């Protein structure tokens, strides 16, 4: 009985968006689709290079999806997960290649 009277504790940063439901789902899908669209044109035998210019004045030309995703400034949480997955997969592949050498 006493556990039912305790308040629910939620640990979130100040200003955290806690939206739920269909609008949030649509937002997640749109953000992930936008990231996929950026990388999609680099794939395949006719894959194109991307020129990325950051706010520091640095310019990078690459057709490597992981490199491109690392250079993007992503703020949407769902899209950021895609970038984290790409970084993780890229580091795992580098470790495997280094082991074979």
PDB file of N, CA and C in Angstrom:
ATOM      1  N   UNK A   1       0.805  -1.207   0.000  1.00  0.00           N
ATOM      2  CA  UNK A   1       0.000   0.000   0.000  1.00  0.00           C
ATOM      3  C   UNK A   1       0.844   1.267   0.000  1.00  0.00           C
ATOM      4  N   UNK A   2       1.927   1.274   0.777  1.00  0.00           N
ATOM      5  CA  UNK A   2       2.734   2.488   0.858  1.00  0.00           C
ATOM      6  C   UNK A   2       3.429   2.801  -0.466  1.00  0.00           C
ATOM      7  N   UNK A   3       3.726   1.776  -1.267  1.00  0.00           N
ATOM      8  CA  UNK A   3       4.374   2.027  -2.555  1.00  0.00           C
ATOM      9  C   UNK A   3       3.426   2.711  -3.533  1.00  0.00           C
ATOM     10  N   UNK A   4       2.141   2.572  -3.347  1.00  0.00           N
ATOM     11  CA  UNK A   4       1.170   3.204  -4.234  1.00  0.00           C
ATOM     12  C   UNK A   4       1.061   4.703  -3.963  1.00  0.00           C
ATOM     13  N   UNK A   5       1.455   5.150  -2.777  1.00  0.00           N
ATOM     14  CA  UNK A   5       1.330   6.553  -2.415  1.00  0.00           C
ATOM     15  C   UNK A   5       2.559   7.375  -2.782  1.00  0.00           C
ATOM     16  N   UNK A   6       3.644   6.715  -3.171  1.00  0.00           N
ATOM     17  CA  UNK A   6       4.860   7.442  -3.512  1.00  0.00           C
ATOM     18  C   UNK A   6       4.693   8.115  -4.873  1.00  0.00           C
ATOM     19  N   UNK A   7       5.169   9.347  -4.986  1.00  0.00           N
ATOM     20  CA  UNK A   7       5.047  10.040  -6.274  1.00  0.00           C
ATOM     21  C   UNK A   7       5.972   9.415  -7.315  1.00  0.00           C
ATOM     22  N   UNK A   8       5.564   9.500  -8.560  1.00  0.00           N
ATOM     23  CA  UNK A   8       6.378   9.004  -9.660  1.00  0.00           C
ATOM     24  C   UNK A   8       7.506  10.001  -9.915  1.00  0.00           C
ATOM     25  N   UNK A   9       8.730   9.498  -9.983  1.00  0.00           N
ATOM     26  CA  UNK A   9       9.886  10.359 -10.205  1.00  0.00           C
ATOM     27  C   UNK A   9      10.331  10.215 -11.651  1.00  0.00           C
ATOM     28  N   UNK A  10      10.402  11.329 -12.349  1.00  0.00           N
ATOM     29  CA  UNK A  10      10.829  11.343 -13.743  1.00  0.00           C
ATOM     30  C   UNK A  10      12.092  12.190 -13.831  1.00  0.00           C
ATOM     31  N   UNK A  11      13.159  11.597 -14.346  1.00  0.00           N
ATOM     32  CA  UNK A  11      14.429  12.303 -14.463  1.00  0.00           C
ATOM     33  C   UNK A  11      14.653  12.738 -15.906  1.00  0.00           C
ATOM     34  N   UNK A  12      14.329  13.969 -16.195  1.00  0.00           N
ATOM     35  CA  UNK A  12      14.524  14.535 -17.527  1.00  0.00           C
ATOM     36  C   UNK A  12      15.237  15.870 -17.398  1.00  0.00           C
ATOM     37  N   UNK A  13      16.001  16.213 -18.409  1.00  0.00           N
ATOM     38  CA  UNK A  13      16.650  17.516 -18.424  1.00  0.00           C
ATOM     39  C   UNK A  13      15.594  18.606 -18.559  1.00  0.00           C
ATOM     40  N   UNK A  14      15.927  19.770 -18.062  1.00  0.00           N
ATOM     41  CA  UNK A  14      15.042  20.925 -18.176  1.00  0.00           C
ATOM     42  C   UNK A  14      14.792  21.242 -19.648  1.00  0.00           C
ATOM     43  N   UNK A  15      13.544  21.421 -20.021  1.00  0.00           N
ATOM     44  CA  UNK A  15      13.195  21.752 -21.394  1.00  0.00           C
ATOM     45  C   UNK A  15      13.051  20.555 -22.312  1.00  0.00           C
ATOM     46  N   UNK A  16      13.071  19.338 -21.762  1.00  0.00           N
ATOM     47  CA  UNK A  16      12.946  18.135 -22.578  1.00  0.00           C
ATOM     48  C   UNK A  16      11.539  18.027 -23.144  1.00  0.00           C
ATOM     49  N   UNK A  17      11.445  17.726 -24.425  1.00  0.00           N
ATOM     50  CA  UNK A  17      10.154  17.559 -25.089  1.00  0.00           C
ATOM     51  C   UNK A  17       9.639  16.158 -24.794  1.00  0.00           C
ATOM     52  N   UNK A  18       8.456  16.060 -24.236  1.00  0.00           N
ATOM     53  CA  UNK A  18       7.891  14.755 -23.892  1.00  0.00           C
ATOM     54  C   UNK A  18       6.653  14.450 -24.723  1.00  0.00           C
ATOM     55  N   UNK A  19       6.601  14.946 -25.941  1.00  0.00           N
ATOM     56  CA  UNK A  19       5.436  14.709 -26.786  1.00  0.00           C
ATOM     57  C   UNK A  19       5.334  13.238 -27.161  1.00  0.00           C
ATOM     58  N   UNK A  20       4.110  12.793 -27.340  1.00  0.00           N
ATOM     59  CA  UNK A  20       3.835  11.395 -27.643  1.00  0.00           C
ATOM     60  C   UNK A  20       2.743  11.328 -28.700  1.00  0.00           C
ATOM     61  N   UNK A  21       2.492  10.117 -29.148  1.00  0.00           N
ATOM     62  CA  UNK A  21       1.386   9.898 -30.057  1.00  0.00           C
ATOM     63  C   UNK A  21       1.773   9.990 -31.517  1.00  0.00           C
ATOM     64  N   UNK A  22       0.732  10.094 -32.344  1.00  0.00           N
ATOM     65  CA  UNK A  22       0.923  10.080 -33.792  1.00  0.00           C
ATOM     66  C   UNK A  22       1.783  11.241 -34.303  1.00  0.00           C
ATOM     67  N   UNK A  23       1.609  12.475 -33.806  1.00  0.00           N
ATOM     68  CA  UNK A  23       2.469  13.561 -34.303  1.00  0.00           C
ATOM     69  C   UNK A  23       3.960  13.302 -34.041  1.00  0.00           C
ATOM     70  N   UNK A  24       4.282  12.738 -32.904  1.00  0.00           N
ATOM     71  CA  UNK A  24       5.681  12.444 -32.600  1.00  0.00           C
ATOM     72  C   UNK A  24       6.203  11.327 -33.491  1.00  0.00           C
ATOM     73  N   UNK A  25       5.369  10.342 -33.758  1.00  0.00           N
ATOM     74  CA  UNK A  25       5.751   9.247 -34.648  1.00  0.00           C
ATOM     75  C   UNK A  25       6.033   9.773 -36.055  1.00  0.00           C
ATOM     76  N   UNK A  26       5.177  10.657 -36.536  1.00  0.00           N
ATOM     77  CA  UNK A  26       5.373  11.257 -37.860  1.00  0.00           C
ATOM     78  C   UNK A  26       6.656  12.087 -37.879  1.00  0.00           C
ATOM     79  N   UNK A  27       6.914  12.814 -36.806  1.00  0.00           N
ATOM     80  CA  UNK A  27       8.142  13.602 -36.707  1.00  0.00           C
ATOM     81  C   UNK A  27       9.379  12.709 -36.749  1.00  0.00           C
ATOM     82  N   UNK A  28       9.341  11.581 -36.037  1.00  0.00           N
ATOM     83  CA  UNK A  28      10.458  10.635 -36.043  1.00  0.00           C
ATOM     84  C   UNK A  28      10.699  10.073 -37.440  1.00  0.00           C
ATOM     85  N   UNK A  29       9.627   9.691 -38.111  1.00  0.00           N
ATOM     86  CA  UNK A  29       9.744   9.126 -39.464  1.00  0.00           C
ATOM     87  C   UNK A  29      10.315  10.164 -40.427  1.00  0.00           C
ATOM     88  N   UNK A  30       9.827  11.397 -40.351  1.00  0.00           N
ATOM     89  CA  UNK A  30      10.316  12.456 -41.241  1.00  0.00           C
ATOM     90  C   UNK A  30      11.799  12.755 -41.013  1.00  0.00           C
ATOM     91  N   UNK A  31      12.216  12.784 -39.754  1.00  0.00           N
ATOM     92  CA  UNK A  31      13.622  13.069 -39.448  1.00  0.00           C
ATOM     93  C   UNK A  31      14.528  11.956 -39.960  1.00  0.00           C
ATOM     94  N   UNK A  32      14.130  10.712 -39.753  1.00  0.00           N
ATOM     95  CA  UNK A  32      14.938   9.579 -40.217  1.00  0.00           C
ATOM     96  C   UNK A  32      14.958   9.503 -41.741  1.00  0.00           C
ATOM     97  N   UNK A  33      13.845   9.834 -42.370  1.00  0.00           N
ATOM     98  CA  UNK A  33      13.790   9.851 -43.832  1.00  0.00           C
ATOM     99  C   UNK A  33      14.715  10.929 -44.394  1.00  0.00           C
ATOM    100  N   UNK A  34      14.779  12.073 -43.734  1.00  0.00           N
ATOM    101  CA  UNK A  34      15.663  13.152 -44.191  1.00  0.00           C
ATOM    102  C   UNK A  34      17.126  12.717 -44.134  1.00  0.00           C
ATOM    103  N   UNK A  35      17.512  12.033 -43.063  1.00  0.00           N
ATOM    104  CA  UNK A  35      18.891  11.535 -42.957  1.00  0.00           C
ATOM    105  C   UNK A  35      19.152  10.487 -44.034  1.00  0.00           C
ATOM    106  N   UNK A  36      18.197   9.586 -44.234  1.00  0.00           N
ATOM    107  CA  UNK A  36      18.356   8.543 -45.255  1.00  0.00           C
ATOM    108  C   UNK A  36      18.468   9.152 -46.649  1.00  0.00           C
ATOM    109  N   UNK A  37      17.718  10.217 -46.919  1.00  0.00           N
ATOM    110  CA  UNK A  37      17.774  10.868 -48.233  1.00  0.00           C
ATOM    111  C   UNK A  37      19.146  11.482 -48.506  1.00  0.00           C
ATOM    112  N   UNK A  38      19.785  11.987 -47.469  1.00  0.00           N
ATOM    113  CA  UNK A  38      21.118  12.571 -47.638  1.00  0.00           C
ATOM    114  C   UNK A  38      22.117  11.499 -48.046  1.00  0.00           C
ATOM    115  N   UNK A  39      22.026  10.330 -47.432  1.00  0.00           N
ATOM    116  CA  UNK A  39      23.002   9.264 -47.667  1.00  0.00           C
ATOM    117  C   UNK A  39      22.645   8.426 -48.893  1.00  0.00           C
ATOM    118  N   UNK A  40      21.378   8.346 -49.235  1.00  0.00           N
ATOM    119  CA  UNK A  40      20.901   7.460 -50.305  1.00  0.00           C
ATOM    120  C   UNK A  40      21.632   7.681 -51.631  1.00  0.00           C
ATOM    121  N   UNK A  41      21.899   8.909 -51.985  1.00  0.00           N
ATOM    122  CA  UNK A  41      22.510   9.194 -53.286  1.00  0.00           C
ATOM    123  C   UNK A  41      23.992   8.832 -53.344  1.00  0.00           C
ATOM    124  N   UNK A  42      24.579   8.438 -52.220  1.00  0.00           N
ATOM    125  CA  UNK A  42      25.986   8.031 -52.224  1.00  0.00           C
ATOM    126  C   UNK A  42      26.139   6.535 -52.462  1.00  0.00           C
ATOM    127  N   UNK A  43      25.043   5.806 -52.485  1.00  0.00           N
ATOM    128  CA  UNK A  43      25.097   4.347 -52.569  1.00  0.00           C
ATOM    129  C   UNK A  43      25.112   3.855 -54.010  1.00  0.00           C
ATOM    130  N   UNK A  44      25.656   2.680 -54.195  1.00  0.00           N
ATOM    131  CA  UNK A  44      25.612   2.013 -55.488  1.00  0.00           C
ATOM    132  C   UNK A  44      26.730   2.417 -56.421  1.00  0.00           C
ATOM    133  N   UNK A  45      26.731   1.786 -57.608  1.00  0.00           N
ATOM    134  CA  UNK A  45      27.804   2.051 -58.571  1.00  0.00           C
ATOM    135  C   UNK A  45      27.779   3.479 -59.125  1.00  0.00           C
ATOM    136  N   UNK A  46      26.642   4.121 -59.073  1.00  0.00           N
ATOM    137  CA  UNK A  46      26.545   5.511 -59.534  1.00  0.00           C
ATOM    138  C   UNK A  46      26.438   6.479 -58.356  1.00  0.00           C
ATOM    139  N   UNK A  47      26.956   6.054 -57.218  1.00  0.00           N
ATOM    140  CA  UNK A  47      26.903   6.885 -56.021  1.00  0.00           C
ATOM    141  C   UNK A  47      27.658   8.192 -56.204  1.00  0.00           C
ATOM    142  N   UNK A  48      27.059   9.249 -55.720  1.00  0.00           N
ATOM    143  CA  UNK A  48      27.649  10.581 -55.881  1.00  0.00           C
ATOM    144  C   UNK A  48      28.378  10.999 -54.610  1.00  0.00           C
ATOM    145  N   UNK A  49      29.340  11.895 -54.772  1.00  0.00           N
ATOM    146  CA  UNK A  49      30.043  12.469 -53.634  1.00  0.00           C
ATOM    147  C   UNK A  49      29.207  13.608 -53.057  1.00  0.00           C
ATOM    148  N   UNK A  50      29.401  13.843 -51.769  1.00  0.00           N
ATOM    149  CA  UNK A  50      28.742  14.966 -51.098  1.00  0.00           C
ATOM    150  C   UNK A  50      29.808  15.960 -50.671  1.00  0.00           C
ATOM    151  N   UNK A  51      29.539  17.227 -50.865  1.00  0.00           N
ATOM    152  CA  UNK A  51      30.406  18.286 -50.400  1.00  0.00           C
ATOM    153  C   UNK A  51      29.763  18.859 -49.144  1.00  0.00           C
ATOM    154  N   UNK A  52      30.471  18.758 -48.032  1.00  0.00           N
ATOM    155  CA  UNK A  52      29.926  19.217 -46.752  1.00  0.00           C
ATOM    156  C   UNK A  52      30.782  20.369 -46.254  1.00  0.00           C
ATOM    157  N   UNK A  53      30.128  21.482 -46.012  1.00  0.00           N
ATOM    158  CA  UNK A  53      30.791  22.697 -45.532  1.00  0.00           C
ATOM    159  C   UNK A  53      30.256  22.963 -44.133  1.00  0.00           C
ATOM    160  N   UNK A  54      31.135  22.973 -43.123  1.00  0.00           N
ATOM    161  CA  UNK A  54      30.661  23.214 -41.763  1.00  0.00           C
ATOM    162  C   UNK A  54      30.831  24.681 -41.375  1.00  0.00           C
ATOM    163  N   UNK A  55      30.337  25.028 -40.196  1.00  0.00           N
ATOM    164  CA  UNK A  55      30.367  26.419 -39.757  1.00  0.00           C
ATOM    165  C   UNK A  55      31.771  26.914 -39.422  1.00  0.00           C
ATOM    166  N   UNK A  56      32.739  26.014 -39.305  1.00  0.00           N
ATOM    167  CA  UNK A  56      34.125  26.400 -39.028  1.00  0.00           C
ATOM    168  C   UNK A  56      34.893  26.727 -40.307  1.00  0.00           C
ATOM    169  N   UNK A  57      34.273  26.508 -41.456  1.00  0.00           N
ATOM    170  CA  UNK A  57      34.917  26.782 -42.725  1.00  0.00           C
ATOM    171  C   UNK A  57      35.577  25.572 -43.344  1.00  0.00           C
ATOM    172  N   UNK A  58      35.497  24.440 -42.687  1.00  0.00           N
ATOM    173  CA  UNK A  58      36.094  23.207 -43.197  1.00  0.00           C
ATOM    174  C   UNK A  58      35.195  22.603 -44.277  1.00  0.00           C
ATOM    175  N   UNK A  59      35.824  22.096 -45.336  1.00  0.00           N
ATOM    176  CA  UNK A  59      35.087  21.477 -46.434  1.00  0.00           C
ATOM    177  C   UNK A  59      35.529  20.025 -46.555  1.00  0.00           C
ATOM    178  N   UNK A  60      34.549  19.113 -46.657  1.00  0.00           N
ATOM    179  CA  UNK A  60      34.832  17.691 -46.816  1.00  0.00           C
ATOM    180  C   UNK A  60      34.053  17.175 -48.012  1.00  0.00           C
ATOM    181  N   UNK A  61      34.722  16.386 -48.850  1.00  0.00           N
ATOM    182  CA  UNK A  61      34.063  15.718 -49.970  1.00  0.00           C
ATOM    183  C   UNK A  61      34.177  14.226 -49.722  1.00  0.00           C
ATOM    184  N   UNK A  62      33.028  13.544 -49.681  1.00  0.00           N
ATOM    185  CA  UNK A  62      33.040  12.118 -49.374  1.00  0.00           C
ATOM    186  C   UNK A  62      31.802  11.446 -49.952  1.00  0.00           C
ATOM    187  N   UNK A  63      31.924  10.144 -50.206  1.00  0.00           N
ATOM    188  CA  UNK A  63      30.747   9.349 -50.548  1.00  0.00           C
ATOM    189  C   UNK A  63      30.571   8.222 -49.538  1.00  0.00           C
ATOM    190  N   UNK A  64      31.271   8.327 -48.407  1.00  0.00           N
ATOM    191  CA  UNK A  64      31.147   7.356 -47.327  1.00  0.00           C
ATOM    192  C   UNK A  64      30.019   7.791 -46.395  1.00  0.00           C
ATOM    193  N   UNK A  65      28.995   6.949 -46.286  1.00  0.00           N
ATOM    194  CA  UNK A  65      27.824   7.295 -45.489  1.00  0.00           C
ATOM    195  C   UNK A  65      28.147   7.600 -44.041  1.00  0.00           C
ATOM    196  N   UNK A  66      29.025   6.810 -43.425  1.00  0.00           N
ATOM    197  CA  UNK A  66      29.376   7.032 -42.021  1.00  0.00           C
ATOM    198  C   UNK A  66      30.088   8.369 -41.838  1.00  0.00           C
ATOM    199  N   UNK A  67      30.974   8.705 -42.755  1.00  0.00           N
ATOM    200  CA  UNK A  67      31.679   9.989 -42.676  1.00  0.00           C
ATOM    201  C   UNK A  67      30.698  11.146 -42.817  1.00  0.00           C
ATOM    202  N   UNK A  68      29.796  11.027 -43.757  1.00  0.00           N
ATOM    203  CA  UNK A  68      28.801  12.081 -43.967  1.00  0.00           C
ATOM    204  C   UNK A  68      27.925  12.239 -42.731  1.00  0.00           C
ATOM    205  N   UNK A  69      27.488  11.131 -42.168  1.00  0.00           N
ATOM    206  CA  UNK A  69      26.613  11.205 -40.999  1.00  0.00           C
ATOM    207  C   UNK A  69      27.345  11.778 -39.787  1.00  0.00           C
ATOM    208  N   UNK A  70      28.642  11.506 -39.667  1.00  0.00           N
ATOM    209  CA  UNK A  70      29.423  12.077 -38.562  1.00  0.00           C
ATOM    210  C   UNK A  70      29.508  13.592 -38.680  1.00  0.00           C
ATOM    211  N   UNK A  71      29.550  14.090 -39.908  1.00  0.00           N
ATOM    212  CA  UNK A  71      29.713  15.525 -40.131  1.00  0.00           C
ATOM    213  C   UNK A  71      28.403  16.303 -40.048  1.00  0.00           C
ATOM    214  N   UNK A  72      27.277  15.613 -40.111  1.00  0.00           N
ATOM    215  CA  UNK A  72      25.988  16.298 -40.019  1.00  0.00           C
ATOM    216  C   UNK A  72      25.718  16.723 -38.585  1.00  0.00           C
ATOM    217  N   UNK A  73      25.120  17.882 -38.417  1.00  0.00           N
ATOM    218  CA  UNK A  73      24.755  18.375 -37.092  1.00  0.00           C
ATOM    219  C   UNK A  73      23.289  18.024 -36.849  1.00  0.00           C
ATOM    220  N   UNK A  74      23.060  16.837 -36.303  1.00  0.00           N
ATOM    221  CA  UNK A  74      21.707  16.321 -36.091  1.00  0.00           C
ATOM    222  C   UNK A  74      21.249  16.664 -34.678  1.00  0.00           C
ATOM    223  N   UNK A  75      20.029  17.198 -34.551  1.00  0.00           N
ATOM    224  CA  UNK A  75      19.488  17.511 -33.235  1.00  0.00           C
ATOM    225  C   UNK A  75      18.260  16.667 -32.895  1.00  0.00           C
ATOM    226  N   UNK A  76      17.601  16.113 -33.881  1.00  0.00           N
ATOM    227  CA  UNK A  76      16.404  15.304 -33.628  1.00  0.00           C
ATOM    228  C   UNK A  76      16.822  13.975 -32.994  1.00  0.00           C
ATOM    229  N   UNK A  77      16.196  13.573 -31.882  1.00  0.00           N
ATOM    230  CA  UNK A  77      16.614  12.354 -31.175  1.00  0.00           C
ATOM    231  C   UNK A  77      16.559  11.080 -32.022  1.00  0.00           C
ATOM    232  N   UNK A  78      15.513  10.896 -32.803  1.00  0.00           N
ATOM    233  CA  UNK A  78      15.397   9.674 -33.609  1.00  0.00           C
ATOM    234  C   UNK A  78      16.460   9.650 -34.704  1.00  0.00           C
ATOM    235  N   UNK A  79      16.693  10.778 -35.341  1.00  0.00           N
ATOM    236  CA  UNK A  79      17.723  10.849 -36.379  1.00  0.00           C
ATOM    237  C   UNK A  79      19.109  10.694 -35.770  1.00  0.00           C
ATOM    238  N   UNK A  80      19.285  11.204 -34.564  1.00  0.00           N
ATOM    239  CA  UNK A  80      20.574  11.079 -33.877  1.00  0.00           C
ATOM    240  C   UNK A  80      20.892   9.609 -33.593  1.00  0.00           C
ATOM    241  N   UNK A  81      19.868   8.806 -33.333  1.00  0.00           N
ATOM    242  CA  UNK A  81      20.073   7.371 -33.123  1.00  0.00           C
ATOM    243  C   UNK A  81      20.622   6.731 -34.392  1.00  0.00           C
ATOM    244  N   UNK A  82      20.105   7.127 -35.559  1.00  0.00           N
ATOM    245  CA  UNK A  82      20.634   6.606 -36.827  1.00  0.00           C
ATOM    246  C   UNK A  82      22.111   6.945 -36.985  1.00  0.00           C
ATOM    247  N   UNK A  83      22.474   8.161 -36.634  1.00  0.00           N
ATOM    248  CA  UNK A  83      23.869   8.585 -36.736  1.00  0.00           C
ATOM    249  C   UNK A  83      24.735   7.774 -35.773  1.00  0.00           C
ATOM    250  N   UNK A  84      24.248   7.560 -34.556  1.00  0.00           N
ATOM    251  CA  UNK A  84      24.999   6.764 -33.580  1.00  0.00           C
ATOM    252  C   UNK A  84      25.185   5.330 -34.056  1.00  0.00           C
ATOM    253  N   UNK A  85      24.164   4.771 -34.681  1.00  0.00           N
ATOM    254  CA  UNK A  85      24.264   3.409 -35.223  1.00  0.00           C
ATOM    255  C   UNK A  85      25.310   3.366 -36.331  1.00  0.00           C
ATOM    256  N   UNK A  86      25.305   4.360 -37.203  1.00  0.00           N
ATOM    257  CA  UNK A  86      26.289   4.407 -38.294  1.00  0.00           C
ATOM    258  C   UNK A  86      27.705   4.523 -37.747  1.00  0.00           C
ATOM    259  N   UNK A  87      27.893   5.364 -36.730  1.00  0.00           N
ATOM    260  CA  UNK A  87      29.212   5.507 -36.116  1.00  0.00           C
ATOM    261  C   UNK A  87      29.665   4.191 -35.498  1.00  0.00           C
ATOM    262  N   UNK A  88      28.759   3.531 -34.797  1.00  0.00           N
ATOM    263  CA  UNK A  88      29.088   2.263 -34.149  1.00  0.00           C
ATOM    264  C   UNK A  88      29.445   1.198 -35.172  1.00  0.00           C
ATOM    265  N   UNK A  89      28.650   1.102 -36.219  1.00  0.00           N
ATOM    266  CA  UNK A  89      28.905   0.110 -37.259  1.00  0.00           C
ATOM    267  C   UNK A  89      30.225   0.401 -37.967  1.00  0.00           C
ATOM    268  N   UNK A  90      30.516   1.665 -38.209  1.00  0.00           N
ATOM    269  CA  UNK A  90      31.766   2.035 -38.868  1.00  0.00           C
ATOM    270  C   UNK A  90      32.970   1.666 -38.006  1.00  0.00           C
ATOM    271  N   UNK A  91      32.886   1.925 -36.703  1.00  0.00           N
ATOM    272  CA  UNK A  91      34.013   1.588 -35.826  1.00  0.00           C
ATOM    273  C   UNK A  91      34.192   0.079 -35.713  1.00  0.00           C
ATOM    274  N   UNK A  92      33.092  -0.673 -35.716  1.00  0.00           N
ATOM    275  CA  UNK A  92      33.187  -2.137 -35.678  1.00  0.00           C
ATOM    276  C   UNK A  92      33.849  -2.666 -36.938  1.00  0.00           C
ATOM    277  N   UNK A  93      33.484  -2.114 -38.085  1.00  0.00           N
ATOM    278  CA  UNK A  93      34.076  -2.566 -39.342  1.00  0.00           C
ATOM    279  C   UNK A  93      35.563  -2.224 -39.402  1.00  0.00           C
ATOM    280  N   UNK A  94      35.946  -1.068 -38.871  1.00  0.00           N
ATOM    281  CA  UNK A  94      37.361  -0.711 -38.844  1.00  0.00           C
ATOM    282  C   UNK A  94      38.152  -1.686 -37.982  1.00  0.00           C
ATOM    283  N   UNK A  95      37.564  -2.092 -36.850  1.00  0.00           N
ATOM    284  CA  UNK A  95      38.238  -3.051 -35.976  1.00  0.00           C
ATOM    285  C   UNK A  95      38.411  -4.394 -36.677  1.00  0.00           C
ATOM    286  N   UNK A  96      37.408  -4.824 -37.423  1.00  0.00           N
ATOM    287  CA  UNK A  96      37.492  -6.104 -38.135  1.00  0.00           C
ATOM    288  C   UNK A  96      38.564  -6.035 -39.217  1.00  0.00           C
ATOM    289  N   UNK A  97      38.605  -4.935 -39.952  1.00  0.00           N
ATOM    290  CA  UNK A  97      39.615  -4.772 -41.004  1.00  0.00           C
ATOM    291  C   UNK A  97      41.012  -4.753 -40.394  1.00  0.00           C
ATOM    292  N   UNK A  98      41.178  -4.059 -39.278  1.00  0.00           N
ATOM    293  CA  UNK A  98      42.483  -4.000 -38.623  1.00  0.00           C
ATOM    294  C   UNK A  98      42.915  -5.370 -38.125  1.00  0.00           C
ATOM    295  N   UNK A  99      41.972  -6.187 -37.668  1.00  0.00           N
ATOM    296  CA  UNK A  99      42.305  -7.535 -37.214  1.00  0.00           C
ATOM    297  C   UNK A  99      42.788  -8.401 -38.368  1.00  0.00           C
ATOM    298  N   UNK A 100      42.208  -8.221 -39.535  1.00  0.00           N
ATOM    299  CA  UNK A 100      42.593  -9.030 -40.699  1.00  0.00           C
ATOM    300  C   UNK A 100      43.946  -8.623 -41.258  1.00  0.00           C
ATOM    301  N   UNK A 101      44.324  -7.383 -41.054  1.00  0.00           N
ATOM    302  CA  UNK A 101      45.615  -6.921 -41.557  1.00  0.00           C
ATOM    303  C   UNK A 101      46.678  -7.423 -40.640  1.00  0.00           C
TER     304      UNK A 101
END
